[in-house]
Coordinates of C-alpha atoms and ligand atoms in Angstrom, one line a residue:
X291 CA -54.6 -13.9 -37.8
X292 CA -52.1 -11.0 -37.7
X293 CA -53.6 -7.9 -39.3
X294 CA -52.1 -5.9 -42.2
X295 CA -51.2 -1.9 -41.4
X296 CA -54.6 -1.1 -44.0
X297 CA -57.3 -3.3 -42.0
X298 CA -55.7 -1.4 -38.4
X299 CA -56.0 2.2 -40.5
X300 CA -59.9 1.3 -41.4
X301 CA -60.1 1.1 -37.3
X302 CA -58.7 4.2 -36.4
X303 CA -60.3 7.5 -36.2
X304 CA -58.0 8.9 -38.7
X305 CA -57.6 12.1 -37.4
X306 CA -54.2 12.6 -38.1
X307 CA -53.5 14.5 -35.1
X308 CA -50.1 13.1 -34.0
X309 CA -51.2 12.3 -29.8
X310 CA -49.8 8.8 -30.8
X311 CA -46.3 10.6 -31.5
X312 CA -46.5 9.6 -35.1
X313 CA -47.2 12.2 -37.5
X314 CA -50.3 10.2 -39.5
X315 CA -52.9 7.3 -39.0
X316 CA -51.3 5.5 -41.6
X317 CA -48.0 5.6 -40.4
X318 CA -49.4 4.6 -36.6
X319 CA -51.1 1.6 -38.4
X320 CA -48.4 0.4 -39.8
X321 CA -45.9 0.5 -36.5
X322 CA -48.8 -1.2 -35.2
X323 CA -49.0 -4.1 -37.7
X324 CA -45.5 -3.7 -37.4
X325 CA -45.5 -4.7 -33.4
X326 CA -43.5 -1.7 -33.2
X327 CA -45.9 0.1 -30.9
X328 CA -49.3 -0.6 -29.0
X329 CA -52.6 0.3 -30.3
X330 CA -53.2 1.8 -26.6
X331 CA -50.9 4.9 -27.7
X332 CA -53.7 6.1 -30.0
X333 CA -55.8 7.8 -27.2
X334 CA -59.2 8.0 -29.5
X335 CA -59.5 4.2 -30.2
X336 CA -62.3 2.4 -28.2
X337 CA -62.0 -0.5 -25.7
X338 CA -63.2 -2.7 -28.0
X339 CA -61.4 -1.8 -30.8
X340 CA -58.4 -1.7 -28.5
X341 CA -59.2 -5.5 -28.1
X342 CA -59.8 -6.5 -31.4
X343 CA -56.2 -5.0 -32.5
X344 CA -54.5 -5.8 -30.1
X345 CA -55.3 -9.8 -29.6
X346 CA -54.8 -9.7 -33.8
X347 CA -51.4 -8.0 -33.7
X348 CA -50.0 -9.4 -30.5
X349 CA -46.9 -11.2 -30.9
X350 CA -47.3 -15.2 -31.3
X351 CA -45.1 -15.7 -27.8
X352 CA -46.9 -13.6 -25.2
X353 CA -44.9 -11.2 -23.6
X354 CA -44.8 -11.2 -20.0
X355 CA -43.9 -8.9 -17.1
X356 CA -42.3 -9.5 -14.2
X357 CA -41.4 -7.4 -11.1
X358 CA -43.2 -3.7 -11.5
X359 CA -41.9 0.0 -12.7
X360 CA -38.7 0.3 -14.2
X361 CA -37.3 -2.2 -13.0
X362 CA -39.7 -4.8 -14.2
X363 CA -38.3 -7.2 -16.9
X364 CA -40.0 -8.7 -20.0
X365 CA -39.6 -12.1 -21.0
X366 CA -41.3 -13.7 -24.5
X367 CA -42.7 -11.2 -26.7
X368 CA -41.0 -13.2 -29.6
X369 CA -42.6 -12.9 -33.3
X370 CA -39.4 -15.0 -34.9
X371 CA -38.4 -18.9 -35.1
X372 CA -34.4 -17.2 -36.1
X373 CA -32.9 -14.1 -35.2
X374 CA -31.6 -13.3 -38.9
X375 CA -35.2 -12.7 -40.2
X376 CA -36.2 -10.0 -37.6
X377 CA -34.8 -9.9 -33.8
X378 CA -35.3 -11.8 -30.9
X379 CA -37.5 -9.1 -28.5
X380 CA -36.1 -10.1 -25.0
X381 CA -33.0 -11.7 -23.6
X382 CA -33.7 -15.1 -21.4
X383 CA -34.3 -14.1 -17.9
X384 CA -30.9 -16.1 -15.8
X385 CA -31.9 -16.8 -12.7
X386 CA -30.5 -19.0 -9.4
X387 CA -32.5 -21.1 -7.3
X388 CA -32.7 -21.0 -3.4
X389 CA -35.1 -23.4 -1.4
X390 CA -36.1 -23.7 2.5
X391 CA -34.3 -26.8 2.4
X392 CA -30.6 -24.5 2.1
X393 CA -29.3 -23.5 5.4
X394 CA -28.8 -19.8 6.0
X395 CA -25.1 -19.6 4.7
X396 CA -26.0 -21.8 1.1
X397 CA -28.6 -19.0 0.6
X398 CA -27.1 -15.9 1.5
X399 CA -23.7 -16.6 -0.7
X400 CA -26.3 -17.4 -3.9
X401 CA -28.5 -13.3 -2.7
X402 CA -24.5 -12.3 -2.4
X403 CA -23.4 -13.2 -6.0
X404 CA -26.9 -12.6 -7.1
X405 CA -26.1 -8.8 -6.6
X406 CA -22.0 -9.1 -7.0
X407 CA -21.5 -10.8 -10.1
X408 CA -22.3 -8.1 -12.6
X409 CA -20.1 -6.9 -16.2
X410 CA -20.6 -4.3 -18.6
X411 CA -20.0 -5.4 -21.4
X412 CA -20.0 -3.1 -24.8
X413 CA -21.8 -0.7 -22.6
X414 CA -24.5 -3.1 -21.3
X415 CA -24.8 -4.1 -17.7
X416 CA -25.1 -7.8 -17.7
X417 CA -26.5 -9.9 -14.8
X418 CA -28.4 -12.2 -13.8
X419 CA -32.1 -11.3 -12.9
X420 CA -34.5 -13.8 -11.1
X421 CA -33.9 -15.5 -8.2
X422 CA -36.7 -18.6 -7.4
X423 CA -37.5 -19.4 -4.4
X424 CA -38.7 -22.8 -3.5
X425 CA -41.0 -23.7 -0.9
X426 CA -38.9 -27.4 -0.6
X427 CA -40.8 -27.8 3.2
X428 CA -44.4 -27.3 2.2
X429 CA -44.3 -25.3 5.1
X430 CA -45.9 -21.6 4.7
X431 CA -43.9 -19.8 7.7
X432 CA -40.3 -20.7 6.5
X433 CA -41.4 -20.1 2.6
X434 CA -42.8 -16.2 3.3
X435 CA -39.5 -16.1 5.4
X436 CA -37.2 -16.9 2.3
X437 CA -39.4 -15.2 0.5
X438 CA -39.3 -12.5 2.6
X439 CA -35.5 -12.4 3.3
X440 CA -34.6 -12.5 -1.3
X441 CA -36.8 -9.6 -1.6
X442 CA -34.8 -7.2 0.7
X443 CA -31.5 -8.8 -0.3
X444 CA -31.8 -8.9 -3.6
X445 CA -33.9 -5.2 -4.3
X446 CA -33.9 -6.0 -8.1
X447 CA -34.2 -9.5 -8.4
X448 CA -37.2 -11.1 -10.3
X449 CA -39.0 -13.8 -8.0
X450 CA -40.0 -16.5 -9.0
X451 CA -42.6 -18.3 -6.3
X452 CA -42.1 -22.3 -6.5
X453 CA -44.5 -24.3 -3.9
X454 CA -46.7 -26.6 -4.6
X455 CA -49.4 -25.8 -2.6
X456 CA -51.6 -23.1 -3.6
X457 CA -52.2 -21.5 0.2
X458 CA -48.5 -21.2 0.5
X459 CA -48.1 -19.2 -2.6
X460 CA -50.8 -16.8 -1.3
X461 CA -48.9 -15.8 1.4
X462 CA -45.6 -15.3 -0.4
X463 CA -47.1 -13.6 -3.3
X464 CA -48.7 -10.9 -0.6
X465 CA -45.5 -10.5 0.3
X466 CA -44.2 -9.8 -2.7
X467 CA -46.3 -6.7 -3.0
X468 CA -46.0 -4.4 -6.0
X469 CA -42.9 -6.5 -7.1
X470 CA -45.2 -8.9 -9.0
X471 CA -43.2 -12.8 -8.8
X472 CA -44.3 -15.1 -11.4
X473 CA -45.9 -18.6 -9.7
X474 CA -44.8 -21.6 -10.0
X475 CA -46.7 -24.3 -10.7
X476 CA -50.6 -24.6 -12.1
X477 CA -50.4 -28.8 -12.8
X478 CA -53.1 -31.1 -13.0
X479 CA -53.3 -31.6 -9.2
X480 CA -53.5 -27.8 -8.5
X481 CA -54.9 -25.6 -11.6
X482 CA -57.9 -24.2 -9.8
X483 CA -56.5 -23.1 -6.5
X484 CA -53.7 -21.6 -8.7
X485 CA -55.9 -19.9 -11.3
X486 CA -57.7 -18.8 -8.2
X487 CA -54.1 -17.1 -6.3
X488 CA -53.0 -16.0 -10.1
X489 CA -56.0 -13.8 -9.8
X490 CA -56.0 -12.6 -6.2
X491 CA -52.4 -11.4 -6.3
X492 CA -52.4 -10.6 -10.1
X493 CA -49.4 -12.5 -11.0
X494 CA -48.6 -14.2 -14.0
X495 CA -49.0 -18.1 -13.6
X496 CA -46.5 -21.0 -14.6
X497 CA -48.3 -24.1 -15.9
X498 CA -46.3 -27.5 -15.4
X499 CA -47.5 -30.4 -17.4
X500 CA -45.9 -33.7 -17.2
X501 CA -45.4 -33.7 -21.1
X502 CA -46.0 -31.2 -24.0
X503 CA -49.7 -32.6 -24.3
X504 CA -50.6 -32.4 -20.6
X505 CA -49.2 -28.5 -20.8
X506 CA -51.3 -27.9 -23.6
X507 CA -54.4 -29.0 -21.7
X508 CA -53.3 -27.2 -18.8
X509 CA -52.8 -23.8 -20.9
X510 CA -55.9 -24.4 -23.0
X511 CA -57.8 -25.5 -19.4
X512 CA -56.2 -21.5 -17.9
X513 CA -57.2 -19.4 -21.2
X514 CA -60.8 -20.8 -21.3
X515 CA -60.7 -19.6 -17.4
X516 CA -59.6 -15.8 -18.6
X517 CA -55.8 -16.5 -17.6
X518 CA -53.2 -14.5 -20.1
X519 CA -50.3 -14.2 -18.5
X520 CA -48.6 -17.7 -18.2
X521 CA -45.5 -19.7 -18.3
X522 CA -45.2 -22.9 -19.2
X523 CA -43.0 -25.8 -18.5
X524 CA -43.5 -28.9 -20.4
X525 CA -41.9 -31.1 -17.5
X526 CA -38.7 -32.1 -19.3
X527 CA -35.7 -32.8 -17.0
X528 CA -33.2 -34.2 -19.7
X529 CA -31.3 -31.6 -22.2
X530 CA -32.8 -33.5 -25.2
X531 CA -36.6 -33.3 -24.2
X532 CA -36.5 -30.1 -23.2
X533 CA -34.7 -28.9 -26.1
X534 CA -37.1 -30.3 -28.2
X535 CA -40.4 -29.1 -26.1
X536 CA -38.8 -25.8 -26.5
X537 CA -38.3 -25.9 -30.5
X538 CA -42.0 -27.7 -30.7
X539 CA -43.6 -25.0 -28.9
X540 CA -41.8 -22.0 -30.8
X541 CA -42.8 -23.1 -33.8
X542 CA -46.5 -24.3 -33.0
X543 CA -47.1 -20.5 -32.2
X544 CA -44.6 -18.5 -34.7
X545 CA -45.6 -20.7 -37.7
X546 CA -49.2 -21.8 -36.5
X547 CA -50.0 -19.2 -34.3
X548 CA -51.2 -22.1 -31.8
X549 CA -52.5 -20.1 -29.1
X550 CA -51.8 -23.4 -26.3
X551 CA -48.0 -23.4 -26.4
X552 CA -48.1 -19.0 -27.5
X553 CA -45.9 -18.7 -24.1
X554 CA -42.6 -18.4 -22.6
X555 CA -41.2 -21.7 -21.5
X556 CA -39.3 -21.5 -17.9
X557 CA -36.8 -24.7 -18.2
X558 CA -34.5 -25.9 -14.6
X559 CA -30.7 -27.0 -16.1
X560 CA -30.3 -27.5 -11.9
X561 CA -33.0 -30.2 -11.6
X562 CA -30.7 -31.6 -15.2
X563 CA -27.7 -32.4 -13.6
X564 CA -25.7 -32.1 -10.5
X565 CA -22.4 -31.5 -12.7
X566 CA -21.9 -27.0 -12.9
X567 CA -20.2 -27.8 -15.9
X568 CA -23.1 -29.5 -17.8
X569 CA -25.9 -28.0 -16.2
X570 CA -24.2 -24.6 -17.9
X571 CA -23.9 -26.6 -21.0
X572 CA -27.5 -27.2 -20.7
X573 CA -28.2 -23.2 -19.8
X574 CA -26.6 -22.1 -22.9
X575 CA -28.4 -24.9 -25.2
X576 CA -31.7 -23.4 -23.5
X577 CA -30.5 -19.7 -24.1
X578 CA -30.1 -20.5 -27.5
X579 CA -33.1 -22.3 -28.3
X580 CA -36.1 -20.5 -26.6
X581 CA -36.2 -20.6 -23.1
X582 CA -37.5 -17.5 -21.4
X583 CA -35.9 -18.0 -18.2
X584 CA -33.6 -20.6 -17.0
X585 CA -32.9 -21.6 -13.5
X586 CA -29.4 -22.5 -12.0
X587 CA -28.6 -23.9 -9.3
X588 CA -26.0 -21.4 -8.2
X589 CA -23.9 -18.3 -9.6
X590 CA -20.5 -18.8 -10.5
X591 CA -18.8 -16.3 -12.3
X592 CA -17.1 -18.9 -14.5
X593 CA -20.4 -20.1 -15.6
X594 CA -22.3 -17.2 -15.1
X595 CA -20.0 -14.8 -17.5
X596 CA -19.7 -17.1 -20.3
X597 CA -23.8 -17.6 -20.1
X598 CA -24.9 -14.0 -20.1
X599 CA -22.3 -13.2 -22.8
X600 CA -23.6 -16.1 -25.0
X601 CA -27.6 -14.2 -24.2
X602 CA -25.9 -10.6 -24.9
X603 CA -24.6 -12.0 -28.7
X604 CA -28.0 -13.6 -29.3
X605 CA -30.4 -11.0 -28.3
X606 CA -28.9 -8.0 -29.9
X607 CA -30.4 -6.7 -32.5
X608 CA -28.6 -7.7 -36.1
X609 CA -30.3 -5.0 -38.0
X610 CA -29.1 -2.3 -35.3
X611 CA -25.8 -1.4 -34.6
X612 CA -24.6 -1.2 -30.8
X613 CA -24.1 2.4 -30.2
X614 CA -22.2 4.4 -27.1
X615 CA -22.9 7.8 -26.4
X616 CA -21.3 10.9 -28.1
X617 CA -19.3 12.6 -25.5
X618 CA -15.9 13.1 -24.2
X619 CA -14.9 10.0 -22.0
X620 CA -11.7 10.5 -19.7
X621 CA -9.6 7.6 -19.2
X622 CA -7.0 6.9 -17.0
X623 CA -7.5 10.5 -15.0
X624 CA -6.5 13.1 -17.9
X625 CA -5.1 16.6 -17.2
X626 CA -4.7 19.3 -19.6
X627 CA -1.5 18.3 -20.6
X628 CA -2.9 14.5 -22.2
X629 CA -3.7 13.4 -25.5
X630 CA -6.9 14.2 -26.8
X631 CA -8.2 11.3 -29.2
X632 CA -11.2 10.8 -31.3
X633 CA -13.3 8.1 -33.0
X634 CA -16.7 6.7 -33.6
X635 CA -19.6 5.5 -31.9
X636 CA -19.7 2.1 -32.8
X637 CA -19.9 0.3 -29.6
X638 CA -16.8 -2.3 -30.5
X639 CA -14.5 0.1 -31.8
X640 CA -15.2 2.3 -28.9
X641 CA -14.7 -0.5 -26.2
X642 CA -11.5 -2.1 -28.3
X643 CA -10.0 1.7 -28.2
X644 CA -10.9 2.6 -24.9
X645 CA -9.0 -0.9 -23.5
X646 CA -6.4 -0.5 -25.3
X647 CA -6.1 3.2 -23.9
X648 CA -6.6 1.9 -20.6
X649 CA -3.9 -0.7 -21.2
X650 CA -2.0 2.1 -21.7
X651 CA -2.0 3.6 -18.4
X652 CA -1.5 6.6 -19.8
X653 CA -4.1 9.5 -19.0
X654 CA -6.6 10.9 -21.9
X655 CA -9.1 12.3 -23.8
X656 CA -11.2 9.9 -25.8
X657 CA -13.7 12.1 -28.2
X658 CA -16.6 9.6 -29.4
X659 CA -18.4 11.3 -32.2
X660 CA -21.9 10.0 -32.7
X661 CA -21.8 8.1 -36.4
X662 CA -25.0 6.3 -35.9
X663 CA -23.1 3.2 -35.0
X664 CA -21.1 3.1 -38.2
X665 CA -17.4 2.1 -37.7
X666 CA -14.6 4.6 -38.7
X667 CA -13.9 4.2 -42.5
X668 CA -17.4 3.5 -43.1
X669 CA -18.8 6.9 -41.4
X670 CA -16.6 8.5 -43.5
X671 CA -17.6 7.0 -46.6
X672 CA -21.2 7.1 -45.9
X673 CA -20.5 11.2 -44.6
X674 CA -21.0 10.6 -41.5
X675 CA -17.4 11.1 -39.5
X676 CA -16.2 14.6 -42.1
X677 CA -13.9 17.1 -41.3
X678 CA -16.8 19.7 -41.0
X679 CA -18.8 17.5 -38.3
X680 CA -15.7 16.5 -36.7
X681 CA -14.9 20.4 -36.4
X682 CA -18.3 21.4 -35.2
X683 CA -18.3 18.5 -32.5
X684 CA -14.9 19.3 -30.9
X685 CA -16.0 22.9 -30.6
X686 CA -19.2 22.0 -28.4
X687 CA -17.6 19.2 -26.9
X688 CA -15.8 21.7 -24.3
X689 CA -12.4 19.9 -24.8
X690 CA -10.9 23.1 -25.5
X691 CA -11.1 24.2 -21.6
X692 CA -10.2 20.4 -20.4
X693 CA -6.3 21.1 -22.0
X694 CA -4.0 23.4 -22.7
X695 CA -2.4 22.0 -25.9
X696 CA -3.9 21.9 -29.5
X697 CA -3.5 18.5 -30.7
X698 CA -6.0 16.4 -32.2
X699 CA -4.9 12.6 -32.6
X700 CA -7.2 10.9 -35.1
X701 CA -7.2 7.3 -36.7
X702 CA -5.0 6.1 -38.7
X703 CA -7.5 5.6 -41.9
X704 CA -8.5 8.6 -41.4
X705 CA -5.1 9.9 -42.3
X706 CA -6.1 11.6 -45.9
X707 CA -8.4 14.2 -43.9
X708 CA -5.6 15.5 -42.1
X709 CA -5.3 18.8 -44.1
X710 CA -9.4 19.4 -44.0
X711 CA -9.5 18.9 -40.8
X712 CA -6.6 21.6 -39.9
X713 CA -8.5 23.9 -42.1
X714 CA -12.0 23.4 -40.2
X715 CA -10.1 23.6 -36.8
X716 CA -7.5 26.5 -37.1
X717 CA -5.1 26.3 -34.0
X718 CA -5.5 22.4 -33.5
X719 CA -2.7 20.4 -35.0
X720 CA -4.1 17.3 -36.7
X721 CA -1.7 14.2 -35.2
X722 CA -2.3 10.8 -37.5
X723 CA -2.6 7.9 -34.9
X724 CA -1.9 4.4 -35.6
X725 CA -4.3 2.1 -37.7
X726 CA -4.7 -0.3 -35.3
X727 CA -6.0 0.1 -32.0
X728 CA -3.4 -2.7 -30.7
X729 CA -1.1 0.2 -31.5
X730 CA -2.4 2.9 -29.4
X731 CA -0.4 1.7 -26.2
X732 CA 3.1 2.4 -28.2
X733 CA 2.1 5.0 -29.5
X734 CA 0.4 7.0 -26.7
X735 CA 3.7 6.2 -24.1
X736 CA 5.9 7.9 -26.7
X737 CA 3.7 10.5 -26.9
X738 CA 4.4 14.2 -26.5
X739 CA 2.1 17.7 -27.0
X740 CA 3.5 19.1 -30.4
X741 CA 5.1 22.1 -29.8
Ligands
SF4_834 FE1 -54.3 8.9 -35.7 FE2 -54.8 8.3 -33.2 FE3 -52.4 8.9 -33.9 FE4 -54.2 10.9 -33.8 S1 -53.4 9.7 -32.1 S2 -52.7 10.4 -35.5 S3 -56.0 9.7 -34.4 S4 -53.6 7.2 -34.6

C-alpha cells in the first residue's frame, strides 16, 4: 500500500538540510508520496529504508528502462487508469520489426525510415524509437548479425531482442553492450533459461503467456525468482483480446495494486493483420489504451505521422501547459530592416504564429516572451505579458542591435496597451498587428518600417 507524505517523513532523518534539493523533510516526503521524486535523492536514508519506501511508493505499472544514458527511454511508470485525473508518465514506445527472415534490402529501407521519418511537432521531436529484431531462423550467427547490423544503423534505436531460444539471446544481448535491449520472450517452455540470460546481461525480461492467466503465472513464477524489470505480453493476436488484456491488466494494478499484471504490456498490431491500414488502426487503439510499446511491421510516414501525433496528444501533460523557449526566433532569414514581432510562449500560439509568418515568406523577428505557457489575452489578464515586462524583455533580448528601425508589432488584443507600452519603450513605435494570426501573411507583405 502506497504511503502517505507523514508515514515517509517519520523515516527520514529530518535534518532539514536541503542535499535532496528541497528546502525541508516534509516537503521531500511529500514529493515522494507524491511520485514526484525518488527516495534515493535523500542521501542520509538507509538501504533499507530506501527499500521499504520505495517498493511502498512505486508507481502501480513499473517503470522500465531501456537503452542506457541519455538516450535511454522509459516505458510504464503509470499511477492512472485516465489521463484527466493525473497524467500519463511515458508515451508508448513505436517501434518496427525486422527478422532474419527479411533479405538485406526489406531491412535496410525499415533502419532507413527508422532514422528518416522524424517531425517536430509543437517543439517536440517525434519518432519512432525501438526497432525489434527477430531471430525468425533460430539460428545464433545471422541473429547477432542483425542484431549487430540495427545497432550501428540505427545509433538511437531501442532493441528489442525476439528469439526463442534462450542461447541465442545471450549472444545478441552481449552484443548489445551498454545499450540494454529488452528480451523477448520468458514463456512457459523457456522461463528458466530466460530468467537465467535476464540476469547475466541485466536486461529487462518480456514474459509471453498464451492468455492473461498463463502471464500471470509466468510474472508471479519471475518475481518469486527476484526478476523486477519485466514486460509482459498476454498472447493476444486479435484487436479485441488484446485491447481487453490491456484494460484488465491496467486496472488490476492501478485499482488493486495487483503486483502480477504491475507491468508494461508490449502488444504486435504486425502479427494482427497483414492490412497497413488496420494494423495502424490497431496501433492507435493500443496507444490509446495502455500498451507500452507497439510493434509495426514497417514505417510509413502515412501511418507513422498520424500514430505518433495521436501518442504526442495523449501523453502531454493536461495540467501543464506546452511551453517554447523565450527568445528571439528569426524566420525566413531577417535583416535589420524586417519586422520585429512579439507574443507569448504558449507553444500553439507560438507554432500557429510562426507558420503563418513562415507562410509569409517574408523575413522577421519573432520575440517569444516567456508567460509560463499562458496564451496572449490570458498572460495579460493574469499579469504576466505587461507593458513593463514586455519593456524589460526587449531590452535584454538584443533585438535592438539585430535592426535598424524602431518598430514593435504586437497582437492585435493586445491593442489597448499600445500607449504603455510606447511609454516603457521610448524610441520604439508600438505597431497594432492583426487579431488573428491567419492575418499576419497580409499584413506582413504590406508591411513597411514606420518612418
Ligand atoms: Fe531531509 Fe534528506 Fe532532504 Fe536533508 S536531504 S532535507 S535530511 S530529506
Amino acid at each position: 500500500m502506497a504511503l502517505t507524505g507523514i508515514q515517509i517523513l517519520k523515516m527520514l532523518p529530518k535534518k532539514n538540510c536541503g542535499e535532496c534539493g528541497i528546502p525541508t523533510c516534509l516537503a521531500f516526503a511529500m514529493k515522494v508520496a507524491a511520485g514526484q521524486v525518488e527516495i534515493g535523492e535523500c542521501p542520509y536514508v538507509s538501504d533499507e529504508v530506501k527499500e521499504q519506501i520505495g517498493e511502498a511508493s512505486a508507481p502501480p505499472i513499473r517503470a522500465l528502462k531501456l537503452g542506457s544514458g541519455d538516450d535511454a527511454m522509459s516505458i510504464g511508470g503509470e499511477t492512472c487508469l485516465y489521463r484527466h485525473e493525473k497524467r500519463f508518465e511515458n508515451p508508448t514506445g513505436i517501434g518496427v520489426l525486422v527478422s532474419t527472415e527479411m533479405s538485406d534490402a526489406d531491412i535496410d529501407g525499415r533502419i532507413e525510415r527508422f532514422n528518416k521519418l522524424r517531425y517536430e511537432r509543437v517543439g517536440v521531436l517525434m519518432k519512432a524509437d525501438c526497432i525489434a529484431v527477430k531471430d525468425a531462423k533460430n539460428d545464433a550467427g545471422s541473429f547477432k548479425a542483425l542484431t549487430e547490423k540495427v545497432l550501428a544503423g540505427a545509433a538511437d534505436a531501442k532493441l528489442i531482442l525476439m528469439s526463442e531460444s534462450a542461447a541465442n539471446l545471450a549472444e545478441a544481448a552481449a552484443a548489445c553492450g551498454e545499450r540494454k535491449a529488452l528480451l523477448y520472450a520468458a514463456t512457459d517452455a523457456n522461463a528458466d533459461d530466460m530468467s537465467k540470460v535476464a540476469k547475466d546481461t541485466d536486461c529487462p525480461l518480456t514474459v509471453k503467456g498464451s492468455n492473461l492467466d498463463n502471464t500471470v503465472a509466468l510474472t508471479e513464477k519471475l518475481i518469486a525468482a527476484g526478476h523486477k524489470d519485466l514486460a509482459i505480453d498476454t498472447g493476444a493476436r486479435t484487436i479485441r483480446a488484446a485491447f481487453e488484456d490491456n484494460v484488465v491488466a491496467r486496472k488490476s494494478a492501478v485499482k488493486d495494486k495487483y503486483k502480477p499484471l504491475g507491468f508494461s504490456t508490449v502488444n504486435f498490431p504486425c502479427e494482427m493483420t497483414d492490412d497497413p491500414l488496420l494494423e495502424a488502426m490497431i496501433a492507435s487503439v493500443m496507444i490509446a489504451k495502455y500498451a507500452g510499446i507497439v510493434i509495426l511491421s514497417d514505417l510509413q510516414g502515412d501511418i507513422l505521422f498520424p500514430l505518433l501525433l495521436e501518442r504526442l496528444n495523449i501523453f502531454t501533460d493536461p495540467q501543464r501547459p506546452m511551453v517554447v523557449q523565450e527568445d528571439v526566433y528569426n524566420i525566413n532569414g531577417p535583416d535589420e530592416n524586417s519586422p520585429v514581432l512579439i507574443t507569448c510562449n504558449f507553444s500553439l500560439t507560438y507554432f500557429i504564429v510562426s507558420g503563418e509568418i513562415e507562410g509569409s515568406k517574408v523575413p522577421s523577428w519573432l520575440l517569444i516572451k516567456d508567460t509560463e505557457g499562458l496564451s496572449v489575452l490570458t498572460a495579460w489578464a493574469a499579469g504576466k505579458f505587461g507593458a513593463d515586462m514586455i519593456a524589460t524583455f526587449m531590452k535584454k533580448s538584443g533585438i535592438e542591435d539585430k535592426v535598424k528601425h524602431r518598430e514593435l508589432i504586437i497582437p492585435g488584443y493586445l491593442a489597448s496597451m499600445k500607449g504603455e507600452l510606447e511609454e516603457e519603450l521610448p524610441g520604439w513605435t508600438i505597431t497594432i498587428g492583426p487579431r488573428e494570426a491567419g492575418h499576419l501573411p497580409a499584413f506582413l507583405k504590406e508591411w513597411k518600417p514606420a518612418a
